[in-house]
PDB file of C-alpha atoms in Angstrom:
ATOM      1  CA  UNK A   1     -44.161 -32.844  -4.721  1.00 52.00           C
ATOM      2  CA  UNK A   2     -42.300 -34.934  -6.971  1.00 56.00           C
ATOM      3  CA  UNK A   3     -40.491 -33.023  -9.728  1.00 58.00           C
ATOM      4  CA  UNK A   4     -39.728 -30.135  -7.535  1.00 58.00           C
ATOM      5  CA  UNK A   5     -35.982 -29.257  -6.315  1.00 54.00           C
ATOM      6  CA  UNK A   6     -35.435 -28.005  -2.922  1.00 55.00           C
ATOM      7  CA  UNK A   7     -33.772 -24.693  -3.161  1.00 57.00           C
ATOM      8  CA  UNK A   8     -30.861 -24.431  -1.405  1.00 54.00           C
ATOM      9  CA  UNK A   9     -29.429 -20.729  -0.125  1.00 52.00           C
ATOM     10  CA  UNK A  10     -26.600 -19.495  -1.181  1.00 53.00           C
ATOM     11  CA  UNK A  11     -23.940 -18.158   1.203  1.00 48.00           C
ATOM     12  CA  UNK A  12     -20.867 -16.113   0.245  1.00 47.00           C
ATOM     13  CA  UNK A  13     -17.577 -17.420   0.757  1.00 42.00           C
ATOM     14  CA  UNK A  14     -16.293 -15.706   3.699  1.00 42.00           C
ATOM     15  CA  UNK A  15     -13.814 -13.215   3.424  1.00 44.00           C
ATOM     16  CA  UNK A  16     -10.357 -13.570   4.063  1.00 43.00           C
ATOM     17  CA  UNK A  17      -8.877 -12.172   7.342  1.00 46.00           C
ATOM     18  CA  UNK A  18      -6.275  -9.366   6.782  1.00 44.00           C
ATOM     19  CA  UNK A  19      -3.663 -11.384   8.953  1.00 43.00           C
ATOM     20  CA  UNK A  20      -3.380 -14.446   7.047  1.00 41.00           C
ATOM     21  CA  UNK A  21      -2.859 -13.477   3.887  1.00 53.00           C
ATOM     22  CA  UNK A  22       0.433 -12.214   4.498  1.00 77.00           C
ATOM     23  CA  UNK A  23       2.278  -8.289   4.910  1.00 80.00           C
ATOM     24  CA  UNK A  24       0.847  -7.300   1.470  1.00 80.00           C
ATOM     25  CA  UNK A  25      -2.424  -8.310   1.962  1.00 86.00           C
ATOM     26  CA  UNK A  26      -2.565  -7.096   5.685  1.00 88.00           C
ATOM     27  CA  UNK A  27      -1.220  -3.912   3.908  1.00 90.00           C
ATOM     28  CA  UNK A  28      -3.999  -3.281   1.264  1.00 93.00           C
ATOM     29  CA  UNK A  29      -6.529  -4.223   3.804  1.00 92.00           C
ATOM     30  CA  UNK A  30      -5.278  -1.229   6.156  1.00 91.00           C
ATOM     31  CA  UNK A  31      -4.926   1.295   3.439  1.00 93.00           C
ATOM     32  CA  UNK A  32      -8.329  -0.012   1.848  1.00 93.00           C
ATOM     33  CA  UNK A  33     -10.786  -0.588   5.545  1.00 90.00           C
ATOM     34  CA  UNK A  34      -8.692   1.636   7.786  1.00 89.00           C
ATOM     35  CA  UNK A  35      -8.142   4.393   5.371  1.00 92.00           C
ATOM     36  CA  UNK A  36     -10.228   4.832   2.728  1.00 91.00           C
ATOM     37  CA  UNK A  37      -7.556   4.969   0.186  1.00 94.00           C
ATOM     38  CA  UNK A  38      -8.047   3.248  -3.082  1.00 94.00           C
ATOM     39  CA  UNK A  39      -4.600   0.730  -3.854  1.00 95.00           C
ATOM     40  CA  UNK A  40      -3.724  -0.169  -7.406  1.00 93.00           C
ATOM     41  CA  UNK A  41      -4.162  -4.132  -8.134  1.00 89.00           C
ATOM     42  CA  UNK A  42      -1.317  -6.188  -8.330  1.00 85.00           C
ATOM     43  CA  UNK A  43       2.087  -6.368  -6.597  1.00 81.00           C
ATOM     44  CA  UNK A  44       3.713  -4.529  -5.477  1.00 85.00           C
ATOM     45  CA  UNK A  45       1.204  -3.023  -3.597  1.00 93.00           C
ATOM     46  CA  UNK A  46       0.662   0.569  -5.408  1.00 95.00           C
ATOM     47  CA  UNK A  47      -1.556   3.595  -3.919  1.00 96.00           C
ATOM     48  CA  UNK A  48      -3.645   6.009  -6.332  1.00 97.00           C
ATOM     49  CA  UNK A  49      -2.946   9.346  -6.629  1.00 97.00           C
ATOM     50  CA  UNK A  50      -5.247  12.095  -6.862  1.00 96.00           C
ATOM     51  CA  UNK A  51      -8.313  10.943  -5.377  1.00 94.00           C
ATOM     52  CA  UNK A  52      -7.695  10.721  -1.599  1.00 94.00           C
ATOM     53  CA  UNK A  53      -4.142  13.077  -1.908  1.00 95.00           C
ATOM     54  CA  UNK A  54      -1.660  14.108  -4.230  1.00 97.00           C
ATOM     55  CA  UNK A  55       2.148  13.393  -4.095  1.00 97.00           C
ATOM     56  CA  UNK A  56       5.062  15.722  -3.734  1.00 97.00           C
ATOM     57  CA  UNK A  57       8.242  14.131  -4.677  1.00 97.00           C
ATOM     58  CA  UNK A  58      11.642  15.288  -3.612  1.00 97.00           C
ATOM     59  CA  UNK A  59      15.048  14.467  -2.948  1.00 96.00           C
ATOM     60  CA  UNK A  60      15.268  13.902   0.744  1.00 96.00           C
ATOM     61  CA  UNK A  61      17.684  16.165   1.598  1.00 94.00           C
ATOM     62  CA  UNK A  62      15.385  19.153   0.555  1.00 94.00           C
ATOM     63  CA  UNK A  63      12.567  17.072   1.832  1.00 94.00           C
ATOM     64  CA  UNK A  64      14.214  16.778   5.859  1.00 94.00           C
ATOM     65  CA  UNK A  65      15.587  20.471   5.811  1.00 91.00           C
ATOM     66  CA  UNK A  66      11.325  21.773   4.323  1.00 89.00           C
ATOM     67  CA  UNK A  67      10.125  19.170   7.071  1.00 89.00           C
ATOM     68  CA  UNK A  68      12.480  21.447   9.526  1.00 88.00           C
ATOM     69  CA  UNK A  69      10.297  23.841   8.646  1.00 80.00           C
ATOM     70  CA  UNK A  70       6.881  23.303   7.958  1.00 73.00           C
ATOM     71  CA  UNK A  71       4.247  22.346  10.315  1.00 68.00           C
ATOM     72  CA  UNK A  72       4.349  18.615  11.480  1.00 68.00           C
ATOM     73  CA  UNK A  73       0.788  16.470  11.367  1.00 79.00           C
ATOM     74  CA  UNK A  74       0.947  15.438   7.302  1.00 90.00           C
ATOM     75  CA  UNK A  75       2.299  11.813   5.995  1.00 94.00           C
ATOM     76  CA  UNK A  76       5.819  11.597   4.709  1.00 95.00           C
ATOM     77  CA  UNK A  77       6.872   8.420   2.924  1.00 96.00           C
ATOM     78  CA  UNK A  78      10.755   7.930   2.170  1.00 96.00           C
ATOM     79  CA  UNK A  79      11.791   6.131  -1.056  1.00 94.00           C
ATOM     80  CA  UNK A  80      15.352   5.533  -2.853  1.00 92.00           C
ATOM     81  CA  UNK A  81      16.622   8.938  -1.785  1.00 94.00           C
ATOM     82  CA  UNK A  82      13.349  10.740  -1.997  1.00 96.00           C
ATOM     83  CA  UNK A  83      10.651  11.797   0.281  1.00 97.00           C
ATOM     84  CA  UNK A  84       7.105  11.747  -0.492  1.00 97.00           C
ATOM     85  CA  UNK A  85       4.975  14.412   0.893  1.00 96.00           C
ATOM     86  CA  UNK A  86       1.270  13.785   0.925  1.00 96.00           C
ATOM     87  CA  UNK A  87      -0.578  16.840   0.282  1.00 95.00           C
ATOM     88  CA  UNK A  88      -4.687  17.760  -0.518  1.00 94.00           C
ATOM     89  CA  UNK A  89      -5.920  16.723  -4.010  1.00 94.00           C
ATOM     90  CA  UNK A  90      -5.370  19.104  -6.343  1.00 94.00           C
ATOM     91  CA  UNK A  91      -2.000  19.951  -5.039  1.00 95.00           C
ATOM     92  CA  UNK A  92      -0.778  18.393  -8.185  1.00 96.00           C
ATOM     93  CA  UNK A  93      -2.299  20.208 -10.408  1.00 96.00           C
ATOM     94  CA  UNK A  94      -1.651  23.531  -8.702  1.00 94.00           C
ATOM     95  CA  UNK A  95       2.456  23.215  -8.760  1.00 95.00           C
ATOM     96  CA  UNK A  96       2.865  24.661 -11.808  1.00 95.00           C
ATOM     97  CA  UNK A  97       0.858  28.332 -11.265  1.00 95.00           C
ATOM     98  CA  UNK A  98       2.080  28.228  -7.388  1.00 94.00           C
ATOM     99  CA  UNK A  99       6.181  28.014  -9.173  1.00 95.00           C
ATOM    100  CA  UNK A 100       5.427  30.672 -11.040  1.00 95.00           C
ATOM    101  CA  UNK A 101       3.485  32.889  -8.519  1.00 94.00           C
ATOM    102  CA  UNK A 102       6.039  32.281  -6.554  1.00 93.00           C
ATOM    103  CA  UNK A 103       8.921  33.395  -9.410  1.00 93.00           C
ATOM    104  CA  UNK A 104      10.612  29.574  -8.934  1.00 92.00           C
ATOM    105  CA  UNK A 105       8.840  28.494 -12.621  1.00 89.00           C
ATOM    106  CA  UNK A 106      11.866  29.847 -14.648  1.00 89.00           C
ATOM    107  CA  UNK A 107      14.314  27.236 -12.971  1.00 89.00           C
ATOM    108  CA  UNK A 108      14.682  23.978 -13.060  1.00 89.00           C
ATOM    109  CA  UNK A 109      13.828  21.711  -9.747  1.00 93.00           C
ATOM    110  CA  UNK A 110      14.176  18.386  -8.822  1.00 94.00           C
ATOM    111  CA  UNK A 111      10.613  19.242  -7.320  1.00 96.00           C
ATOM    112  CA  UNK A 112       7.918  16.568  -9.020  1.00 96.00           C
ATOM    113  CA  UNK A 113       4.015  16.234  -8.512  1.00 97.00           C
ATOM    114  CA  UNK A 114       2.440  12.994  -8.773  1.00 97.00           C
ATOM    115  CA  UNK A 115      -2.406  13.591  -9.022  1.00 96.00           C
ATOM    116  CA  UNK A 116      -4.686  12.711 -10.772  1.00 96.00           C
ATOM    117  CA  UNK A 117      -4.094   8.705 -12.897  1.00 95.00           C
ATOM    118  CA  UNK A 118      -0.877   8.447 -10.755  1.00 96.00           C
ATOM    119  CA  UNK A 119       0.631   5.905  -8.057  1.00 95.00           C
ATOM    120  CA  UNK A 120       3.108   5.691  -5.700  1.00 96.00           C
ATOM    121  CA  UNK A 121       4.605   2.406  -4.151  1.00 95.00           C
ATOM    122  CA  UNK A 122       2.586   1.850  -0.936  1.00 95.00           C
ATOM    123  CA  UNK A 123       4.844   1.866   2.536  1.00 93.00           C
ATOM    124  CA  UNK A 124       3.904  -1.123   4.823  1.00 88.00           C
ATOM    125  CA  UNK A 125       2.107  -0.085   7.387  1.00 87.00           C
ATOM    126  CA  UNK A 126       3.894   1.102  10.593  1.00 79.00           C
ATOM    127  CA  UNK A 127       4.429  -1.066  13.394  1.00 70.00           C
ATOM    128  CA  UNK A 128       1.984  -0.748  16.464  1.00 61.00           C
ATOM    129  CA  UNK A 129       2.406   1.159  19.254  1.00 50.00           C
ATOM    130  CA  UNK A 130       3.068  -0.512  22.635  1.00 46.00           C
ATOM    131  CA  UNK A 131      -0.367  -0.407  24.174  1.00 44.00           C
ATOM    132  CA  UNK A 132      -2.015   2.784  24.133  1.00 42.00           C
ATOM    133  CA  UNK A 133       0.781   4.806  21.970  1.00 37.00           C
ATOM    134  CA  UNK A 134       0.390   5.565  18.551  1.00 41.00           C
ATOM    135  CA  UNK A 135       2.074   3.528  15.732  1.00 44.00           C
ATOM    136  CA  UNK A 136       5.770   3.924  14.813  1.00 45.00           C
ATOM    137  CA  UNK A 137       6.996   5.365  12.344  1.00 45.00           C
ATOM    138  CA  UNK A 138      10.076   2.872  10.621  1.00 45.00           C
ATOM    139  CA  UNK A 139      13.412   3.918  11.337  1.00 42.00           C
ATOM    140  CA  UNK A 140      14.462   2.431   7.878  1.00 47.00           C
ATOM    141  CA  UNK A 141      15.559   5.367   5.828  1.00 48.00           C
ATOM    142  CA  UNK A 142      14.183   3.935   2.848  1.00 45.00           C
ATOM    143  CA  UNK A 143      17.270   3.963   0.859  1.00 46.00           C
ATOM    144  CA  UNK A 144      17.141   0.524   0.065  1.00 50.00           C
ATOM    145  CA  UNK A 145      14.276   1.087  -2.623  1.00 65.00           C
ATOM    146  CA  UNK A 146      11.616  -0.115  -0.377  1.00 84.00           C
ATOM    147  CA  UNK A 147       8.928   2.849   0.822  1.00 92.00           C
ATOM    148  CA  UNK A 148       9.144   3.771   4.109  1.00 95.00           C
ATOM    149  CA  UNK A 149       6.795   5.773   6.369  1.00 95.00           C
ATOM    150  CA  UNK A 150       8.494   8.668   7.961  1.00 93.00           C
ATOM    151  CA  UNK A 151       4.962  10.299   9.439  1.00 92.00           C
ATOM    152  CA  UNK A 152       2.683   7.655   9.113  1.00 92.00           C
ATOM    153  CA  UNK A 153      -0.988   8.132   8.602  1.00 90.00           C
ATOM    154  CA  UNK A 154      -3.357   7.650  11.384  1.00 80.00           C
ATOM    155  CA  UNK A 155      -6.086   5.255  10.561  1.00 74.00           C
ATOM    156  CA  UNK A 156      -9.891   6.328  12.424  1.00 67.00           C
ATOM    157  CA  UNK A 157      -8.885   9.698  11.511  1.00 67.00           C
ATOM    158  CA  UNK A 158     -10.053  11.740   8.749  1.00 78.00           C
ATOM    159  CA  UNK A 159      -5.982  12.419   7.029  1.00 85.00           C
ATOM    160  CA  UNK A 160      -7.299  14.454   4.589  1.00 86.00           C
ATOM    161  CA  UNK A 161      -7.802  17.098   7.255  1.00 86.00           C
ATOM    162  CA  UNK A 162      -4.124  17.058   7.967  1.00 86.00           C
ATOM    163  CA  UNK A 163      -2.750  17.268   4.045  1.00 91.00           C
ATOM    164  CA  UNK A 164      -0.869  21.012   2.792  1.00 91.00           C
ATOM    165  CA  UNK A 165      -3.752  22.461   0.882  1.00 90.00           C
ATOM    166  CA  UNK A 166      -4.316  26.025  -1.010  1.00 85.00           C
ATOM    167  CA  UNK A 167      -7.299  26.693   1.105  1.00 67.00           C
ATOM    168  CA  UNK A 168      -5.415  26.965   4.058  1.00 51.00           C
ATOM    169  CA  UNK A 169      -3.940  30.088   2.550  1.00 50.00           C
ATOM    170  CA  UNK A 170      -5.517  33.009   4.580  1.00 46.00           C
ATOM    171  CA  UNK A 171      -7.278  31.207   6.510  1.00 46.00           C
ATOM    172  CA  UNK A 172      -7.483  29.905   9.822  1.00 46.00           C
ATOM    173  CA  UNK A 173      -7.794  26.113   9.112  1.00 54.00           C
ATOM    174  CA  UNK A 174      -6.226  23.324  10.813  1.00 59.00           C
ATOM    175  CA  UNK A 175      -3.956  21.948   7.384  1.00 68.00           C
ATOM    176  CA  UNK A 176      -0.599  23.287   6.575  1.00 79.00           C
ATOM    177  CA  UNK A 177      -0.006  25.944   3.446  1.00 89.00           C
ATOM    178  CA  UNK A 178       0.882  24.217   0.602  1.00 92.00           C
ATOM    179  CA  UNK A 179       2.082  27.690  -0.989  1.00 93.00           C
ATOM    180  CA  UNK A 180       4.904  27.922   1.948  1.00 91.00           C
ATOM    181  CA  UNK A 181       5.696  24.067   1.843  1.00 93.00           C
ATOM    182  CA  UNK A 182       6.050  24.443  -2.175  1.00 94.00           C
ATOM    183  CA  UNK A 183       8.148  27.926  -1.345  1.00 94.00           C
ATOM    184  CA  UNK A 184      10.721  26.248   1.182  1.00 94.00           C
ATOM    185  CA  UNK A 185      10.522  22.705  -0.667  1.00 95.00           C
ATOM    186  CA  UNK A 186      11.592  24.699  -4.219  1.00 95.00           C
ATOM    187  CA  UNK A 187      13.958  26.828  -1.817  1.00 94.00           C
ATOM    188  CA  UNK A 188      16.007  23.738  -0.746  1.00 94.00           C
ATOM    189  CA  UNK A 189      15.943  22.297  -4.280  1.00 93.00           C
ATOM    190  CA  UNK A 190      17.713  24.915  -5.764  1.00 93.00           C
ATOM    191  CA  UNK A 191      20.310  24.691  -3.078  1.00 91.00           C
ATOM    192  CA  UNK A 192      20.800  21.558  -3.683  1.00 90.00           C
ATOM    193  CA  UNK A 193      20.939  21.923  -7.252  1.00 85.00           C
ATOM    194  CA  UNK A 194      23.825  24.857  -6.350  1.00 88.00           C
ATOM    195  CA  UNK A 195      26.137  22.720  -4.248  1.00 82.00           C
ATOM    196  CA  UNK A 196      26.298  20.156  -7.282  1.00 79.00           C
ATOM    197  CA  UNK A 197      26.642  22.952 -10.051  1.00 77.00           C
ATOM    198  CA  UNK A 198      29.547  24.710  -7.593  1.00 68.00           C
ATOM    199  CA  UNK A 199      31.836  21.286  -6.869  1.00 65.00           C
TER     200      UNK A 199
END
């Protein structure tokens, strides 16, 4: 037996557990395991668009007075005096043709859609619940640059089911329009962009 090494097994390092690594890392683990959604690397933390959800990017005024309106369920980030609505991906893609089917493609809007080779700045996850509730959603307003969840997403659920999508036009699915979101979100742009033009 001489000349012969033992073998010894090799064992991967363990991973890291999401609450030591501090709010960031806690943060990419919850969007990564308890989402599905793929995160950007590097800091800060950075979700991709267009392959879980598109992003439809507001001011937040016309973003609160649409919300007013629309059917609740979807997630809503806030961010430096816009609000980021979540919708199906795709969404992006489809903003252009829906303005114009709608006749709102001749104007300009402070109406922006962030798919496919896109990120957003990722919230931190919402506070927990006391026992047995649902998270929280922040009551930060986001206006100090940070993003802020308004309607967080629900992790163990499948939030794609919940996002505005095209399909649900006609239909008798579960997920908001995205055609009437687009329609009252355009809508409350151009009111907007009226009360500057008039003062």
């Amino acid at each position: 037996m001489a000349g012969v090494l033992p073998t010894i097994p090799t064992v991967p390092f363990p991973r890291r557990p999401p609450g030591r690594s501090g709010a960031w890392e806690r943060a990419r683990w919850w969007y990564e395991s308890g989402l599905g959604w793929p995160t950007a690397p590097g800091t800060p933390l950075r979700l991709r668009t267009g392959v879980r959800f598109d992003v439809l990017d507001v001011p937040a005024g016309a973003g609160h007075a649409a919300l007013a309106r629309s059917a609740p369920g979807f997630p809503v980030a806030l961010r430096a005096g816009r609000m980021l609505l979540l919708v199906a991906a795709g969404g992006a893609d489809e903003l252009p043709g829906l303005l114009d089917w709608l006749e709102w493609g001749s104007l300009t809007l402070d109406l922006r859609a962030i798919g496919a080779g896109g990120h957003v700045e990722a919230p931190l996850p919402p506070e927990p619940g006391p026992a047995g509730l649902p998270p929280t959603a922040t009551d930060r307003d986001g206006s100090q640059g940070a993003a802020v969840w308004l309607r967080p997403p629900e992790p163990g659920g499948e939030v794609e089911a919940s996002l505005p999508t095209l399909s649900a036009l006609g239909g008798a699915g579960t997920a908001p329009d995205l055609a009437r979101l687009v329609h009252t979100l355009a809508t409350q742009c151009h009111r907007i962009r009226l009360s500057r033009t008039a003062r």
